[in-house]
Every structure is written in C-alpha cells, then in structure tokens.
mmCIF file of C-alpha atoms and ligand atoms in Angstrom:
data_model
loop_
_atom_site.group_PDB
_atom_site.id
_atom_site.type_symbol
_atom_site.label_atom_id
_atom_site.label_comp_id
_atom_site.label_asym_id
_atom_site.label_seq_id
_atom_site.Cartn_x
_atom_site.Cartn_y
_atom_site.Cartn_z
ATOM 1 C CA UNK U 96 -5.152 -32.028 1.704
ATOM 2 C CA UNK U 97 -4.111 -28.420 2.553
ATOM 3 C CA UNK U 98 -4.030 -24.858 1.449
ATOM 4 C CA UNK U 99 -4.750 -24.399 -2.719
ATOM 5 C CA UNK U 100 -4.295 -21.887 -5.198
ATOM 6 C CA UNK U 101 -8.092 -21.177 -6.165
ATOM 7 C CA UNK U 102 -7.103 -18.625 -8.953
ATOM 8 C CA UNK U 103 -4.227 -16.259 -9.955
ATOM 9 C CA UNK U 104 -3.728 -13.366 -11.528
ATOM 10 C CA UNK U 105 -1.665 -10.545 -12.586
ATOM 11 C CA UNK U 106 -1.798 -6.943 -13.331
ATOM 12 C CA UNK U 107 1.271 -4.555 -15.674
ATOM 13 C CA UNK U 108 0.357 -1.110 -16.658
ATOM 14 C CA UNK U 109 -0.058 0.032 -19.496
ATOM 15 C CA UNK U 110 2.950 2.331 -20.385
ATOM 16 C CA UNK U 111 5.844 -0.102 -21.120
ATOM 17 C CA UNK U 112 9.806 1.657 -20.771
ATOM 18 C CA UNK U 113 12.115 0.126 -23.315
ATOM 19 C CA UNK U 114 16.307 0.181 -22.787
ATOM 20 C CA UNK U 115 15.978 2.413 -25.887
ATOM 21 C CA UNK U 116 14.486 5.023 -23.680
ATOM 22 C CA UNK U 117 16.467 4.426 -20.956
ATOM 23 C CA UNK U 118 19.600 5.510 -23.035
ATOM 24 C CA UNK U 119 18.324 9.072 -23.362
ATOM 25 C CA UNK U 120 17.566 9.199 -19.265
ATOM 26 C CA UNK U 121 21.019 8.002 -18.048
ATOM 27 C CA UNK U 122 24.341 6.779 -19.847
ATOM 28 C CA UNK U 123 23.613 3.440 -20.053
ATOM 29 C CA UNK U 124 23.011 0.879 -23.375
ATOM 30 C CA UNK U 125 20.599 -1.248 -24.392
ATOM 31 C CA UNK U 126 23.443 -4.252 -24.693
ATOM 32 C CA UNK U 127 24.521 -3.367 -21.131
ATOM 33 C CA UNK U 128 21.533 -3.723 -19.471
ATOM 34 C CA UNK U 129 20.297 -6.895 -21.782
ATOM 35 C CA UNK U 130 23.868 -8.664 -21.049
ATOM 36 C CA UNK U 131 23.663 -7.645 -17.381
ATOM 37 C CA UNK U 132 20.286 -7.925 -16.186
ATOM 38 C CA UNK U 133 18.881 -9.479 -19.044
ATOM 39 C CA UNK U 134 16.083 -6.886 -18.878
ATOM 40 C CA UNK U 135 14.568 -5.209 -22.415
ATOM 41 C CA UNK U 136 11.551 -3.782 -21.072
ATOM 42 C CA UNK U 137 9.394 -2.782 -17.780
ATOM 43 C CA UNK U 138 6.098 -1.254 -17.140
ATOM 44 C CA UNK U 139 5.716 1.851 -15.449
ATOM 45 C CA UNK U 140 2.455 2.977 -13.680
ATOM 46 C CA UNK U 141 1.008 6.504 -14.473
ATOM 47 C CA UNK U 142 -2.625 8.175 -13.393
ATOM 48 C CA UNK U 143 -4.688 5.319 -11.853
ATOM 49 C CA UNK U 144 -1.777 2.882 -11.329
ATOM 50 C CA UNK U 145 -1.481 3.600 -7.043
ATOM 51 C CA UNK U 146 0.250 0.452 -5.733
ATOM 52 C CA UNK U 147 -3.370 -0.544 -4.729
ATOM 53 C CA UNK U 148 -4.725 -0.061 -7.997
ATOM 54 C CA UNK U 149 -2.349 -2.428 -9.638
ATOM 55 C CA UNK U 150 -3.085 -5.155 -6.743
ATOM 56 C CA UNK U 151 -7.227 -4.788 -6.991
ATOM 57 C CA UNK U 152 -7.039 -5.598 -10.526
ATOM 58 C CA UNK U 153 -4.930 -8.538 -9.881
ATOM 59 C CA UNK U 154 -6.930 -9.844 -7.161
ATOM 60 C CA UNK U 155 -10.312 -9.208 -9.869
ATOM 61 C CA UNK U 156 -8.157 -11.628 -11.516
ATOM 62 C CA UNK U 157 -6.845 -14.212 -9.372
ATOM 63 C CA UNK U 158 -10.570 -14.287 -7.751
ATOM 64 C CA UNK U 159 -12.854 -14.251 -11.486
ATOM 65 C CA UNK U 160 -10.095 -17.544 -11.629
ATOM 66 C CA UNK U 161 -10.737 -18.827 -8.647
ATOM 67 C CA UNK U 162 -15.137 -18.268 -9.133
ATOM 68 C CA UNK U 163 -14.943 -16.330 -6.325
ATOM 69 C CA UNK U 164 -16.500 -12.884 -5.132
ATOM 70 C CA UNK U 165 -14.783 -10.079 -3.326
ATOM 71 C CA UNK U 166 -17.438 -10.494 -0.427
ATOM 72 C CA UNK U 167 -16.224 -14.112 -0.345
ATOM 73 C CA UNK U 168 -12.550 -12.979 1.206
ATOM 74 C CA UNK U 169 -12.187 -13.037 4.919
ATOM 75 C CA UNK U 170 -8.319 -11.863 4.267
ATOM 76 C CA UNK U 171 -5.717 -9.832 1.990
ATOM 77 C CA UNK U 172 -2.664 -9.898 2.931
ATOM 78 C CA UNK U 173 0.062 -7.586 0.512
ATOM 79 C CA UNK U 174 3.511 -7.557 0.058
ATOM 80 C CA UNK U 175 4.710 -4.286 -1.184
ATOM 81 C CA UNK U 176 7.463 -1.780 -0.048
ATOM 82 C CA UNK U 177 5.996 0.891 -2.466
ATOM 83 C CA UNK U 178 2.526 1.479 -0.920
ATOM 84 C CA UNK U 179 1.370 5.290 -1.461
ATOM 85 C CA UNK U 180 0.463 5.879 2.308
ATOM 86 C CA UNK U 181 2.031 4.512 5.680
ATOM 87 C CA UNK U 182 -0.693 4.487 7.165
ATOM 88 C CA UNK U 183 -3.746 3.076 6.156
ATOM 89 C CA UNK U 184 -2.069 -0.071 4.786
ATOM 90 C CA UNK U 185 -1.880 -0.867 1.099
ATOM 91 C CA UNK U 186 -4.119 -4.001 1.632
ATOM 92 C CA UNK U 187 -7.100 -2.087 3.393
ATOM 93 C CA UNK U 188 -7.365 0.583 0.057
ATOM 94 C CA UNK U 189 -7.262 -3.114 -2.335
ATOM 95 C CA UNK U 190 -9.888 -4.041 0.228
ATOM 96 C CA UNK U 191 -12.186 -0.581 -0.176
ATOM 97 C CA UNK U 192 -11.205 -1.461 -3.916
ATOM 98 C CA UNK U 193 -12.583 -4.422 -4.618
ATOM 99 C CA UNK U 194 -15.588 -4.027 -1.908
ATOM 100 C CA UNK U 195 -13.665 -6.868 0.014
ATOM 101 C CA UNK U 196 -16.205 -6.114 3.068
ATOM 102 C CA UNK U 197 -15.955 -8.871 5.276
ATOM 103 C CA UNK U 198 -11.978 -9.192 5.261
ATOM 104 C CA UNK U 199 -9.561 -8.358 7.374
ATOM 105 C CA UNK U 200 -7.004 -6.912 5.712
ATOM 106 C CA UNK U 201 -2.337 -5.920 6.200
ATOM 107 C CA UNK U 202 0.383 -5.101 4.401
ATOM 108 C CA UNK U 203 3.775 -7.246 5.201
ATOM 109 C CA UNK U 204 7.016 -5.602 4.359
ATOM 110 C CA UNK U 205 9.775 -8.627 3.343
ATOM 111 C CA UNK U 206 10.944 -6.735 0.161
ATOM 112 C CA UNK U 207 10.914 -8.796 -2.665
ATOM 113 C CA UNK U 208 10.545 -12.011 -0.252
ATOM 114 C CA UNK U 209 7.008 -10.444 0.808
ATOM 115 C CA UNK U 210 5.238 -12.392 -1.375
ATOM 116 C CA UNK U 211 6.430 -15.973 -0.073
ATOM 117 C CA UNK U 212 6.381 -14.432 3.139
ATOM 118 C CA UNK U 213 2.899 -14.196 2.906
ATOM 119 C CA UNK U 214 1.883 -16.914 1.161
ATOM 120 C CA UNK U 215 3.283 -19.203 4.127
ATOM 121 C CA UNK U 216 1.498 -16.748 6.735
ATOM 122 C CA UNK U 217 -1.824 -17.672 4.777
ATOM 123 C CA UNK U 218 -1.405 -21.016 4.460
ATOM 124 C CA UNK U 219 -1.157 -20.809 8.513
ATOM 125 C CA UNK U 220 -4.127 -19.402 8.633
ATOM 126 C CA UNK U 221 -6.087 -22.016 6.124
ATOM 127 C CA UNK U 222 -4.534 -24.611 8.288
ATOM 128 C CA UNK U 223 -5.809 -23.192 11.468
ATOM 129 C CA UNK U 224 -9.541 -22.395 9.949
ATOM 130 C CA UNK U 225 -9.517 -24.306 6.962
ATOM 131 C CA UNK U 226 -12.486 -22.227 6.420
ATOM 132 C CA UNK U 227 -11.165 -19.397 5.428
ATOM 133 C CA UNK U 228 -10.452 -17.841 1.421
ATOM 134 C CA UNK U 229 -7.326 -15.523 1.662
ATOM 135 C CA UNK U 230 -6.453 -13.170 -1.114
ATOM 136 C CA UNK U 231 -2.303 -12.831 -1.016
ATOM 137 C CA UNK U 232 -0.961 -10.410 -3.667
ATOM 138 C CA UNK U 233 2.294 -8.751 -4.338
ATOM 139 C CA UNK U 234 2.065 -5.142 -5.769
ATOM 140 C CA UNK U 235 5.130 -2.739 -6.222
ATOM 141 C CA UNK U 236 5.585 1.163 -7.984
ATOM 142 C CA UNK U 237 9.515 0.934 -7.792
ATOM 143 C CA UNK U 238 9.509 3.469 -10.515
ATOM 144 C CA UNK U 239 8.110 6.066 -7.724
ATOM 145 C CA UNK U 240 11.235 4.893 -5.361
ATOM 146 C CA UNK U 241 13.930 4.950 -7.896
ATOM 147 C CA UNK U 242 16.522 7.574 -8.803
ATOM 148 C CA UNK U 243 16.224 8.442 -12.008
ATOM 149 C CA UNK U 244 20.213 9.452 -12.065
ATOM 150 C CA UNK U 245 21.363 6.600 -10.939
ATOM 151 C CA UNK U 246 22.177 3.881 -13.440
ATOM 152 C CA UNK U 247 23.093 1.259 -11.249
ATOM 153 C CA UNK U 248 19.659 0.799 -10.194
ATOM 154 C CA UNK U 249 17.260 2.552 -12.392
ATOM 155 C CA UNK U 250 17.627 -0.133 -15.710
ATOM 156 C CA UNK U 251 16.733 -3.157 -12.989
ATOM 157 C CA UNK U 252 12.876 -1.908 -11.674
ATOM 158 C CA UNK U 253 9.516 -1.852 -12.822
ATOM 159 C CA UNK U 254 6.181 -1.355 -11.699
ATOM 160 C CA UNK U 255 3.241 -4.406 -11.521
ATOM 161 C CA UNK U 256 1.111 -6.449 -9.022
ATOM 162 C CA UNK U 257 0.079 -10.393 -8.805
ATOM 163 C CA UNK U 258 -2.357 -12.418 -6.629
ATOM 164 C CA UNK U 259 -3.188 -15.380 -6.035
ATOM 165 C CA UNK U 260 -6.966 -16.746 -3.837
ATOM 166 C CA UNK U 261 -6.054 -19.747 -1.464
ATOM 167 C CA UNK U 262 -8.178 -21.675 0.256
ATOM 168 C CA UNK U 263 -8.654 -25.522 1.514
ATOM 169 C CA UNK U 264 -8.309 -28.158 -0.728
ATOM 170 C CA UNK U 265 -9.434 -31.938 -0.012
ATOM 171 C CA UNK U 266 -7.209 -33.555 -3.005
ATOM 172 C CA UNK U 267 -3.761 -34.413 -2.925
ATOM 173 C CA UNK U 268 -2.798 -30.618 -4.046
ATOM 174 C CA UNK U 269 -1.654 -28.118 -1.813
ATOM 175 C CA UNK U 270 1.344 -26.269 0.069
ATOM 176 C CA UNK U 271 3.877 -28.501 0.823
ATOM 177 C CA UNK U 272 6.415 -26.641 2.907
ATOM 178 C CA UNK U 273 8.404 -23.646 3.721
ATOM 179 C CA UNK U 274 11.454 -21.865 4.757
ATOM 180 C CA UNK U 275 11.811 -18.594 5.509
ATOM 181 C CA UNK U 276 15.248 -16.414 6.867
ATOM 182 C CA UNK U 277 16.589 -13.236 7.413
ATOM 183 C CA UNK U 278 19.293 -11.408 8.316
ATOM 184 C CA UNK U 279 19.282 -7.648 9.417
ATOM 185 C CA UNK U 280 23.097 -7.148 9.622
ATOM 186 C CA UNK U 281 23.156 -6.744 5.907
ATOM 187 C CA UNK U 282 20.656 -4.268 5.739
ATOM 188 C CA UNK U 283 22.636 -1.113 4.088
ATOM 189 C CA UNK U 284 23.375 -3.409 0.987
ATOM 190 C CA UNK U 285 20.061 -2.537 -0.230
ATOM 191 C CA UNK U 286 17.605 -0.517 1.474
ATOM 192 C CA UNK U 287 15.257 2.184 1.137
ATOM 193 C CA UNK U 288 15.055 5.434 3.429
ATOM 194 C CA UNK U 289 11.754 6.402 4.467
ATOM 195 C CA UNK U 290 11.202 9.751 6.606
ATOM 196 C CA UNK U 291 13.193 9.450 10.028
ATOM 197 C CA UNK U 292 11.425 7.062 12.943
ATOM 198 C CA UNK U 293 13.218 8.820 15.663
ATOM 199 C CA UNK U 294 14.348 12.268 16.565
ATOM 200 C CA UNK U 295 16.839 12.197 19.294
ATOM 201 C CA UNK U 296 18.536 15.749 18.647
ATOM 202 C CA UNK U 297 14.650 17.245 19.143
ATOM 203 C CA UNK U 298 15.752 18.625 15.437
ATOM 204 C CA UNK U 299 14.510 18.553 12.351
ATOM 205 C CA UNK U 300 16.223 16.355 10.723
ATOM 206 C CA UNK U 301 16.618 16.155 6.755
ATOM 207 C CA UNK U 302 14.876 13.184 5.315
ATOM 208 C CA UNK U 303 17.210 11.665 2.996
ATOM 209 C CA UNK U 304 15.804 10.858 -0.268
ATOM 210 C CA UNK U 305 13.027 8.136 -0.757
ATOM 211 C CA UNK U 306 14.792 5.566 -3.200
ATOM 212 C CA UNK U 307 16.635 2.418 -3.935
ATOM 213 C CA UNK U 308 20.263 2.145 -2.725
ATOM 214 C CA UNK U 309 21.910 -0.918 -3.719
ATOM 215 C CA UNK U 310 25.296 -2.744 -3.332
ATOM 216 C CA UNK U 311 24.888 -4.397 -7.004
ATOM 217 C CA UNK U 312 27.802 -7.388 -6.325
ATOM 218 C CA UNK U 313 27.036 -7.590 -2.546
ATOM 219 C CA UNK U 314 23.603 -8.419 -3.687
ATOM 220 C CA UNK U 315 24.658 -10.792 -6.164
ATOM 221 C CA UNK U 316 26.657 -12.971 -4.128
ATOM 222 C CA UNK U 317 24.716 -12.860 -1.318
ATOM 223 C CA UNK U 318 21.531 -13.414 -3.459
ATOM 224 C CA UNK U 319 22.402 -16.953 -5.334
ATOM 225 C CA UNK U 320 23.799 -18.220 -2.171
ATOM 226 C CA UNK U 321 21.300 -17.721 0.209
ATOM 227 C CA UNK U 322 17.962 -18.866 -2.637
ATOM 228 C CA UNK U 323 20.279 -21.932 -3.273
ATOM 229 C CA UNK U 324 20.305 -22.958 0.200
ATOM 230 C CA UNK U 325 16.806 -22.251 0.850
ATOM 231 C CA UNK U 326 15.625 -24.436 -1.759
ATOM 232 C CA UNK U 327 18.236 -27.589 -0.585
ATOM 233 C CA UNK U 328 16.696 -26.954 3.337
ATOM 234 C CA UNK U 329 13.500 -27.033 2.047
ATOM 235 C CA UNK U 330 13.515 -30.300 0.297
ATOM 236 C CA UNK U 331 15.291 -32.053 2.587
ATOM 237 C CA UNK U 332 12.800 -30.793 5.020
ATOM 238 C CA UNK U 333 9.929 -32.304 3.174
ATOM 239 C CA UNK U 334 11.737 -35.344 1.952
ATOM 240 C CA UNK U 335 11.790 -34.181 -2.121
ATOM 241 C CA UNK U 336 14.303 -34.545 -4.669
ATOM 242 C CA UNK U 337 15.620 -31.655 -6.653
ATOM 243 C CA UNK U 338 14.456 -33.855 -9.869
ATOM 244 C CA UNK U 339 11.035 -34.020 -8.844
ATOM 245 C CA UNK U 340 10.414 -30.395 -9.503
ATOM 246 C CA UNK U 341 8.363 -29.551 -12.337
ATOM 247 C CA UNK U 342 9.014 -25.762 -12.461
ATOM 248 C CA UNK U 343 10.916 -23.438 -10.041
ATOM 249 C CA UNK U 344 9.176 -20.019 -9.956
ATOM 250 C CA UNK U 345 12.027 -17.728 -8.488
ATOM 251 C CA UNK U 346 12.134 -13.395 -7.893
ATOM 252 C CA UNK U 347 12.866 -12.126 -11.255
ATOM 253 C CA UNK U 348 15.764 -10.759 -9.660
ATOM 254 C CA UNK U 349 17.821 -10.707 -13.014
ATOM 255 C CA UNK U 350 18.933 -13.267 -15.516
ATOM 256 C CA UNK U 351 22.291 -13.750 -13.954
ATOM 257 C CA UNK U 352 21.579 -14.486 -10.609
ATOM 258 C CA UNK U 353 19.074 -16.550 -12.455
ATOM 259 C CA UNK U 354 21.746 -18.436 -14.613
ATOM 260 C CA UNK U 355 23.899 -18.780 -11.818
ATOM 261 C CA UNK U 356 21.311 -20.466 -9.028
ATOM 262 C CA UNK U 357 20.344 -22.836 -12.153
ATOM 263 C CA UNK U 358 24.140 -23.306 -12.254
ATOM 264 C CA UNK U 359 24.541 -24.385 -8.753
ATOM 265 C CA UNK U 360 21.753 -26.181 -8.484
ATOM 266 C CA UNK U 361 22.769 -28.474 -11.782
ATOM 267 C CA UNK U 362 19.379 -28.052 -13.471
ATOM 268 C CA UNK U 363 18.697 -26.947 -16.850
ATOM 269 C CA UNK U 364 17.577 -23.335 -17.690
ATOM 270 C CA UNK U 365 13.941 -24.707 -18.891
ATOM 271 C CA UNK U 366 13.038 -25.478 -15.242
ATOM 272 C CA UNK U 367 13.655 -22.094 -14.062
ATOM 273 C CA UNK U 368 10.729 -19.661 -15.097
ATOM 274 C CA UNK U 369 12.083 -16.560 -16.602
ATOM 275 C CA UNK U 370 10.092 -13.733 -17.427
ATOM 276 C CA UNK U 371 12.567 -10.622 -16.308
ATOM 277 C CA UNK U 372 13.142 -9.714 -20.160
ATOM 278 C CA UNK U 373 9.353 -8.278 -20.048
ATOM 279 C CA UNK U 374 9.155 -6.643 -16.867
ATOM 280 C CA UNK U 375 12.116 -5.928 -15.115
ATOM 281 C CA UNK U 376 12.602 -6.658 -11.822
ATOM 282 C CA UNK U 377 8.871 -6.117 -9.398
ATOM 283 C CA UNK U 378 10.228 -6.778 -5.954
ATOM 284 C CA UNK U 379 7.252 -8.195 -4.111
ATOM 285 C CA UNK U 380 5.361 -8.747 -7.535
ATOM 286 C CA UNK U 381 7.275 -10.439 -9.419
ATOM 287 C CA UNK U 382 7.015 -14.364 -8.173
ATOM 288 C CA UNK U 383 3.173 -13.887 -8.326
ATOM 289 C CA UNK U 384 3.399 -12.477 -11.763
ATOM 290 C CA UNK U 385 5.221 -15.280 -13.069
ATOM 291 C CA UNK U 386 3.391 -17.395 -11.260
ATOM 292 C CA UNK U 387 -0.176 -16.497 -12.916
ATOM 293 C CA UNK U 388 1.605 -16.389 -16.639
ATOM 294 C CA UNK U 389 3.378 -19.887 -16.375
ATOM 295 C CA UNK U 390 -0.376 -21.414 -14.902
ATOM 296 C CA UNK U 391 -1.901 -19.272 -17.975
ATOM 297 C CA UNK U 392 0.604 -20.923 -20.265
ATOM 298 C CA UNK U 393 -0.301 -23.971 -18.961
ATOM 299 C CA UNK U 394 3.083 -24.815 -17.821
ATOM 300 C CA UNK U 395 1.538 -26.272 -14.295
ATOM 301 C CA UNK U 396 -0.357 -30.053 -14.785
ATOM 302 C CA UNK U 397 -2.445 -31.352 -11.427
ATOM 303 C CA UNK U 398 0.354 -33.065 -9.153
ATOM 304 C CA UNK U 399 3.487 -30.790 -10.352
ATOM 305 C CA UNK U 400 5.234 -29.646 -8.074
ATOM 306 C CA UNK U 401 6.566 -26.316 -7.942
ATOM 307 C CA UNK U 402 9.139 -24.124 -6.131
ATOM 308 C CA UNK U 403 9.083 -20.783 -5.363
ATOM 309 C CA UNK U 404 12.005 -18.959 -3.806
ATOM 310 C CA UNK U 405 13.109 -15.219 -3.702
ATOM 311 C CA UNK U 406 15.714 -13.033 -1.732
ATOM 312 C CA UNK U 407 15.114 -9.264 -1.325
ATOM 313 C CA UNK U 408 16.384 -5.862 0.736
ATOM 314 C CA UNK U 409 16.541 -7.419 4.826
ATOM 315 C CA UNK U 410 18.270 -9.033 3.629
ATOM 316 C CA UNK U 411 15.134 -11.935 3.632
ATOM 317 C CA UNK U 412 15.349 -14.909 1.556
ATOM 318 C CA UNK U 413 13.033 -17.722 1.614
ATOM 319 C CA UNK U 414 11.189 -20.941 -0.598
ATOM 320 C CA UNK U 415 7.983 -22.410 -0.582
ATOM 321 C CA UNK U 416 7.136 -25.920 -2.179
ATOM 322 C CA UNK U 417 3.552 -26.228 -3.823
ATOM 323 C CA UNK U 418 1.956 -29.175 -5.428
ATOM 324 C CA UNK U 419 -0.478 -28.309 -8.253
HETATM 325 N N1 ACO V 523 24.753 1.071 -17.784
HETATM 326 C C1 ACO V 523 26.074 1.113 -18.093
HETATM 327 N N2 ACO V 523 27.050 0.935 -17.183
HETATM 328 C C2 ACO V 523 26.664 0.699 -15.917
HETATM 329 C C3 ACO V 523 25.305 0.665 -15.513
HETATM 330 C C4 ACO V 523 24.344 0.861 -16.527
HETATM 331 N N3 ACO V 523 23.025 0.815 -16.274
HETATM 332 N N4 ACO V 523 25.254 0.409 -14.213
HETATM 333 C C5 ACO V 523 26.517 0.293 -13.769
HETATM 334 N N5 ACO V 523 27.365 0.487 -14.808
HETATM 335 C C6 ACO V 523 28.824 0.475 -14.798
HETATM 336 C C7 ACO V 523 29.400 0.748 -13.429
HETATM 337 O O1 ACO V 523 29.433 2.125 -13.165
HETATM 338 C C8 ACO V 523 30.789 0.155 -13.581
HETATM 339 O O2 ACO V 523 31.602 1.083 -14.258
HETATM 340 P P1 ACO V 523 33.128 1.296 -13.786
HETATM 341 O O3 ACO V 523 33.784 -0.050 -13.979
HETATM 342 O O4 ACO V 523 33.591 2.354 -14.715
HETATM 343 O O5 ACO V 523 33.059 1.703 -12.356
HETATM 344 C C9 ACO V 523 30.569 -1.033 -14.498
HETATM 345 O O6 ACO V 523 29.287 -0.825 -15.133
HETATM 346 C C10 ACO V 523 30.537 -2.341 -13.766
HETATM 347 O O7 ACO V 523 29.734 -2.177 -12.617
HETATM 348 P P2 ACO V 523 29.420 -3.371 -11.679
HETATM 349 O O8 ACO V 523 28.546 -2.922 -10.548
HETATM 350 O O9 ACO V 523 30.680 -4.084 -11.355
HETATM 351 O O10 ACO V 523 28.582 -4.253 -12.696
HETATM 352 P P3 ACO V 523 28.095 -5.711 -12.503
HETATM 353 O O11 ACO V 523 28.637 -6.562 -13.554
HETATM 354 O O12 ACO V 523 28.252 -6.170 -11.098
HETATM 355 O O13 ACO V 523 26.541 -5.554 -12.790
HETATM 356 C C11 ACO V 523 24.490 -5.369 -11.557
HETATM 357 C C12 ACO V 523 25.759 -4.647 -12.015
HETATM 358 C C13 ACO V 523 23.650 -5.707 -12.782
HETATM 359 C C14 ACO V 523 23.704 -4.426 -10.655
HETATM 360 C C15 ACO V 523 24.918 -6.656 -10.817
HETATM 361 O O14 ACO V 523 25.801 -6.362 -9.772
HETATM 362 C C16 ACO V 523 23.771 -7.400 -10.304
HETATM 363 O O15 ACO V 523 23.082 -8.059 -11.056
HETATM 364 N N6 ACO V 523 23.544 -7.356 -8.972
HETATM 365 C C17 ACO V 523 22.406 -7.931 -8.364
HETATM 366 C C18 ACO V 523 21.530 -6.803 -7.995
HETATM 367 C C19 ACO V 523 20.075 -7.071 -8.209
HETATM 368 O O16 ACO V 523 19.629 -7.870 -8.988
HETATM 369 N N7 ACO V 523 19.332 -6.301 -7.498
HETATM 370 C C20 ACO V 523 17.935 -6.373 -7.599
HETATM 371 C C21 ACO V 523 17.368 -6.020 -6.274
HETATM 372 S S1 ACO V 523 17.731 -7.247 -5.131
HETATM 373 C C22 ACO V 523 16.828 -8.469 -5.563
HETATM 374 O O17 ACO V 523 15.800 -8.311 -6.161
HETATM 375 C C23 ACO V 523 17.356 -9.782 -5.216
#
C-alpha cells in the first residue's frame, strides 16, 4: 500500500545527432566518444521542442498509460535545469499544455538528480492525501546550454523529457524508500551560469556565458562513489538485499561510470539498465526515459523491485527503491 506508478512515458525529438556529425563540429571521433562515454547518438530539439513541449508529450504519455485525463492531475512537478523562461516555471507552461486545469504546478532544480528528487517529494504528498494523482516528469534541452566548442562536454548531452502519473495504490506495489544528499562545496565541478543574482558593484556586470562547465574526472570519481553509497544506505534502510533487485534504473550518466558502479556493487551488467548509446546523457530526463522503455519492454513483472539512483551538478546524488 503506497504511492504507484499509474503510467509512464517518454518523449525524444525528432532530429537525432550521430558522433559522425559531431566529428565535423569539434575534433573529436566517433571511437572516442563510443569508448569514453559509450554514447553513438542523441536527439536534439528544434522548432516546437521548448523544454515544455518535450515534457507535455511525455506526460500525454505517461497519463493515456495510466487512463487518466489531464483534468484528473491535482500536481506536476518538473525537474529540468533547461527550462526556456525563469519565470513562469517550466511545469506551469506543461500545465497550460496539456489543459492540466485543476493542478498546481513547480519546477525543482536537482540537476540530473531532479527527477528522484521529485519523485520522493510526490510520493510525500500521496502519502499525506492519498487522494491525490501527481504528474512528475523530467524534461531537459542541454543542446541549448552547451558549447558547441567545447569537446569535453558537447559529445555527452542530448535533449528529451519522461514522466511518470503516481497515485495511491492498495496492493502490495508501491515506493519503498528513499535517500536523498547533497553537497554544495563541490559546486564549480559542474555547474551552469545563469545571468548574475546580485549586483554589489551597482555595475553592469557581464553575464558569463549560459552553458555546461564540467570537471570530467572530478565528476567521475565523485559520481560512482557517491550513487554506490546511496544505493547501500538505502537498502539497509529498508531492510533489502542487493540480490533482490530486479533492475537498477540509474542517470544515463555514461557507460563508464555505469560499468564501474556495476563494478563496485558486484552485480552483473544485465541488471543495470543502459540506454546512453541512444540518447546521450538527458540530465533530469534521463532516469524517467529509461524508466518508461524498460516498463515498455516489459522488463518490470508485478512485485520487482527496482532501483533508481542518479548524481548530477550540486553536487546532488540520491536513490529511490520501487516495487512494481
Ligand atoms: N574527443 C576527443 N578527445 C577528447 C574529447 C573528445 N570529445 N574530450 C576530451 N578529449 C581529450 C582531452 O582533451 C584530453 O586530451 P589531452 O590528454 O591531450 O589533454 C584527453 O581526451 C583525455 O581527457 P580526460 O578528461 O582525461 O578524458 P577522460 O578519460 O577522463 O574522459 C570524460 C572524459 C568522458 C568526460 C570522463 O571524465 C567522464 O566520463 N566524466 C564523467 C563526466 C560525466 O559523465 N558528466 C556528465 C554530467 S554529470 C552527470 O550526469 C553525473
């Protein structure tokens, strides 16, 4: 008894970027990027493919899924760093979007943790009204915030959006658990500048550019370490052996952190969902993207139990234990 996945879905755009293109933009190779990200493709929005866009048509999805109407949701809560405005949120234009009129409607900002961020803040909610259907999706235009020049960070991003409708379940199906962290100190290993919040020279300052910086090894490290021990806390916390997992669902961050967290956690590379190759890394998007394809595939049976875990730009890290 407890919160439920009613329906998921996903959304890519159409235009997909191949390493073969990549090669003509910045000095790079196909068999560099493949062997060090283990990326061959990513979509890229164009016209009609807003951050919000994306998201709408994966909540259409996640809610046709779930049997649900828009005018069913009382909240949408999105993950995204990549939104096209400040200010309104990302999550009130998917709400004008999909004629969502009786939600409520915010954007969270965890980086590519936003997603399991906000799946645990729903499943709050649900537990507090169990009541209520929530709409949580993750939805990220990286290719608007990258620098094209840069090589260390262009070959990794891509654009796309997933969702996923929760509400209250009766069964023995639900959200387990969760574990969330961060850690502000490391913020400059991977950030994002937007336009300055203060002003304390009365000047006009320069804004510096809008785009990915990154501290590729930092990240690394810091990334297999820190999902590794979220996923140990976690199942101690709830009591659950590592063997009992069914499928872990992780940030397509890229196939060697990947490798290396399956390494350290001493299970074999067919529990670990892996769909990076395709898409590329999609921040806030990418757990709920894999997410819908593996329960598409039908790679998620009633009473399997699935982990989730990510680590993104905070640095924020986090897991979240669901059984099917
Ligand atoms: N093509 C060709 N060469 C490249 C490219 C490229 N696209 N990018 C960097 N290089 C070069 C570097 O300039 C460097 O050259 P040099 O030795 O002449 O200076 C060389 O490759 C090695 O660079 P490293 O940074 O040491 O390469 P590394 O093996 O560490 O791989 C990578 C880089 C893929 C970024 C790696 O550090 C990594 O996977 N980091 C994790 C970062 C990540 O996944 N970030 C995603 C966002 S965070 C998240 O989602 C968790």
């Amino acid at each position: 008894m407890g919160t439920i996945i009613l329906g998921t879905g996903a959304y890519l755009p159409e235009r997909v970027l191949t390493n073969q293109e990549l090669e003509k933009i910045v000095d790079t190779s196909d068999e560099w990027i493949r062997t060090r990200t283990g990326i061959s493709t990513r979509h890229i929005g164009g016209k009609g493919d807003e951050t919000y866009q994306l998201a709408a048509k994966a909540a259409a999805n996640a809610l046709q899924m779930a049997g649900l109407s828009a005018v069913d949701i009382d909240l949408i809560i999105v993950a995204t760093i990549s939104s096209h405005m400040l200010m309104p949120s990302c999550a009130c234009f998917v709400q004008k979007e999909l004629g969502a009129g009786k939600a409520f409607a915010f954007d969270i900002n965890a980086a590519c943790s936003g997603f399991v961020y906000a799946l645990d803040m729903a499943d709050k909610y649900i537990l507090a009204d169990p009541g209520k259907k929530i709409l949580v999706i993750g939805t990220e235009t990286l290719s608007s915030r990258t620098n094209w020049e840069d090589r260390n960070t262009c070959v990794i991003f891509g654009d796309g959006a997933g969702a996923v409708v929760l509400g209250h379940g009766e069964g023995e199906g639900g959200i387990i658990g969760a574990n969330l962290f961060s850690d502000g100190n490391l913020w400059a290993l991977l950030h994002m500048h937007t336009a300055p919040s203060c002003n304390p020279e009365l000047l006009q300052a320069a804004s510096p550019g809008v785009h990915i910086v990154m501290e590729g090894r930092e990240v690394f490290k810091y990334a297999v370490k820190a999902m590794e021990e979220a996923i140990l806390k976690l199942l101690e916390q709830e009591q659950i052996p590592l063997d009992a997992i069914k499928l872990i669902i992780p940030h397509q961050a890229n196939i060697r952190i990947l490798n290396k967290l399956a390494e350290r956690l001493g299970v074999s590379a067919e529990k670990i969902f892996i769909n990076v190759q395709k898409y590329g890394n999609t921040s806030a998007a990418s757990i709920p993207i894999a997410l819908d394809e593996a329960n598409r595939a039908s790679r998620l049976e009633p009473g399997d139990i699935v982990l989730l875990c990510s680590f993104g730009g905070g640095f924020t890290w986090g897991a979240v234990l669901i059984r099917w």
